[in-house]
PDB file of C-alpha atoms in Angstrom:
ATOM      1  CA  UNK A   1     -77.096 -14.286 -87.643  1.00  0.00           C
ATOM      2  CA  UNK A   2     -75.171 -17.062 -85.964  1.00  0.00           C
ATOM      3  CA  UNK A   3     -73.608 -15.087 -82.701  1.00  0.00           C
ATOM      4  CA  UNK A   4     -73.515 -11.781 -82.002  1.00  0.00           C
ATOM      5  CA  UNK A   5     -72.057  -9.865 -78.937  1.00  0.00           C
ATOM      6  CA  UNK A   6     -71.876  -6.890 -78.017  1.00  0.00           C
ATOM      7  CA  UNK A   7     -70.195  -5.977 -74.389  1.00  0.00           C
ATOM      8  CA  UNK A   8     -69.979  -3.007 -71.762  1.00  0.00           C
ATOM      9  CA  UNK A   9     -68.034  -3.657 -68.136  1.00  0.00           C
ATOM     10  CA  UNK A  10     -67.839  -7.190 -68.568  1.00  0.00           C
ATOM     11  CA  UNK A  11     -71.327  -8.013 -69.773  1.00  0.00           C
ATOM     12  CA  UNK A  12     -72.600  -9.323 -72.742  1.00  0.00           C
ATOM     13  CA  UNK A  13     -75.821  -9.498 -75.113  1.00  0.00           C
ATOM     14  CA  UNK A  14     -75.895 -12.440 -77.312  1.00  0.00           C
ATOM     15  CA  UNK A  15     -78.223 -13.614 -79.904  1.00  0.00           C
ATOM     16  CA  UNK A  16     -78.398 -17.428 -80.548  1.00  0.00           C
ATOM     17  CA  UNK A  17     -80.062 -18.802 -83.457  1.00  0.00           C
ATOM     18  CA  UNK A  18     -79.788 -22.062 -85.793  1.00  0.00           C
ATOM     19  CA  UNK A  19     -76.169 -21.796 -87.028  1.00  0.00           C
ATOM     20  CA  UNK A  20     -75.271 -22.705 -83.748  1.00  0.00           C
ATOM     21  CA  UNK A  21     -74.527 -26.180 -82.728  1.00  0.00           C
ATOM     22  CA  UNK A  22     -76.971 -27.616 -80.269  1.00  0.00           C
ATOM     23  CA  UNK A  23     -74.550 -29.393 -78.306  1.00  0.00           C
ATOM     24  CA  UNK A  24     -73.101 -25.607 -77.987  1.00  0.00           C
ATOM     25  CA  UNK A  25     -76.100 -24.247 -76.214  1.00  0.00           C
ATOM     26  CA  UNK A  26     -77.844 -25.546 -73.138  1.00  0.00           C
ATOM     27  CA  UNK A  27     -80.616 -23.587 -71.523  1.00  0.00           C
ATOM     28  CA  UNK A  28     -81.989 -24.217 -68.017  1.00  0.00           C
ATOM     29  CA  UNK A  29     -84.136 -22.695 -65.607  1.00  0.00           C
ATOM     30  CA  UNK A  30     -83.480 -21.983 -61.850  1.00  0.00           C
ATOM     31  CA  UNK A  31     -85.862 -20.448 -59.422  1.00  0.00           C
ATOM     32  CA  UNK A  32     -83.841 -17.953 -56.383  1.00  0.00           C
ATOM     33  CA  UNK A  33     -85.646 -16.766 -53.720  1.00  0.00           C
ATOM     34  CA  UNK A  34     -85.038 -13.301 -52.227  1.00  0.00           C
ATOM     35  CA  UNK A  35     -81.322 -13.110 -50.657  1.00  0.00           C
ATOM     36  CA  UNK A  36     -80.367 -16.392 -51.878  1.00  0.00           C
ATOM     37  CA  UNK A  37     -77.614 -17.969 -54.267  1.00  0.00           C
ATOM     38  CA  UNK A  38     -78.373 -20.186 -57.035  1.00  0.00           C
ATOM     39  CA  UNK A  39     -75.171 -21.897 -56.068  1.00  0.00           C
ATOM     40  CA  UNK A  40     -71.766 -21.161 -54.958  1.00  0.00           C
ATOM     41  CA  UNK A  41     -69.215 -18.662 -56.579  1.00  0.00           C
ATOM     42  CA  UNK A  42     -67.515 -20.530 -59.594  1.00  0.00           C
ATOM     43  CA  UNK A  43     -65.823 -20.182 -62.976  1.00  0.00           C
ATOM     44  CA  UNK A  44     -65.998 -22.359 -66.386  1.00  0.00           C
ATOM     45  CA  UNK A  45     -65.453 -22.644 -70.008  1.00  0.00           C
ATOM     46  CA  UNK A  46     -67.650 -21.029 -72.350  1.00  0.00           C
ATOM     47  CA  UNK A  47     -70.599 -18.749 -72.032  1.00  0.00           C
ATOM     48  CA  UNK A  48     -73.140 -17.818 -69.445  1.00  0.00           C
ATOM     49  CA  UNK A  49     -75.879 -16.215 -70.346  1.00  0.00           C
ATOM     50  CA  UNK A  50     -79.174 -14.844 -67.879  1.00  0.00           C
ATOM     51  CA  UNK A  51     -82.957 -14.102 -68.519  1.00  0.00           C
ATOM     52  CA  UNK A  52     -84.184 -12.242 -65.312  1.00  0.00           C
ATOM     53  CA  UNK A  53     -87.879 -12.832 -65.346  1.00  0.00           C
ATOM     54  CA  UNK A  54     -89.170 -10.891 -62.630  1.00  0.00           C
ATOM     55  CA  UNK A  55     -87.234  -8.825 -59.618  1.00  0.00           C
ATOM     56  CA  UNK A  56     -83.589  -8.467 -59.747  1.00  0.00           C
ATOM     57  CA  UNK A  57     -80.146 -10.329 -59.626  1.00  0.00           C
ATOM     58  CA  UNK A  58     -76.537  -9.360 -58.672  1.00  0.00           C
ATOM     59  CA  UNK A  59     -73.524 -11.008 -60.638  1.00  0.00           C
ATOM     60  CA  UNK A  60     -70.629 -10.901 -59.885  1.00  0.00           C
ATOM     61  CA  UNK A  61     -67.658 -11.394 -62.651  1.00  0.00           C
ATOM     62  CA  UNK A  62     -64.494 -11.367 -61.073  1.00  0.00           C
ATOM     63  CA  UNK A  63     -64.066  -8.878 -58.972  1.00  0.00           C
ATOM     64  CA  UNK A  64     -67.399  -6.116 -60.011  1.00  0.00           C
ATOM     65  CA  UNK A  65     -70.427  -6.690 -59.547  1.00  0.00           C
ATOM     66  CA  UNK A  66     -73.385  -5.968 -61.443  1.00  0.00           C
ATOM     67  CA  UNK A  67     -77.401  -5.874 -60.707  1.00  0.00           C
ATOM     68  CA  UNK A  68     -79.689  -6.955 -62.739  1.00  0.00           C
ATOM     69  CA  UNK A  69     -83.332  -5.835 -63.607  1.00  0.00           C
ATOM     70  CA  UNK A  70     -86.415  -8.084 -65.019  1.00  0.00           C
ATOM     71  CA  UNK A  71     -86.462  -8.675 -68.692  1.00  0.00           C
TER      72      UNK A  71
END
């Protein structure tokens, strides 16, 4: 299993493993406290992909916006 996706309004799931080129993938972590941005509104090549680890996020992809739960 290289990439899979599978979308609904604008979101994705994707599962990443081996078959796909490290300099492909980058992974970071970024901490947002309640009401706050993890940085401005912007757009770029490629894939973004989140992990919510505990309370919730709202993303916004073009013009929807979606909220996101933990895990």
């Amino acid at each position: 299993m290289a990439l899979i996706e599978r979308s609904a309004k604008g979101l994705a799931t994707l599962w990443v493993d081996q078959a796909i080129p490290a300099d492909r993938l980058t992974v970071h972590i970024t901490e947002v406290g309640p009401r706050m941005r993890a940085h401005p509104p912007h757009t770029h090549e490629g894939i973004e992909g989140f992990y919510i680890l505990e309370g919730q996020a709202v993303v916004e992809v073009g013009d929807d916006r979606y909220t996101l739960d933990a895990g």
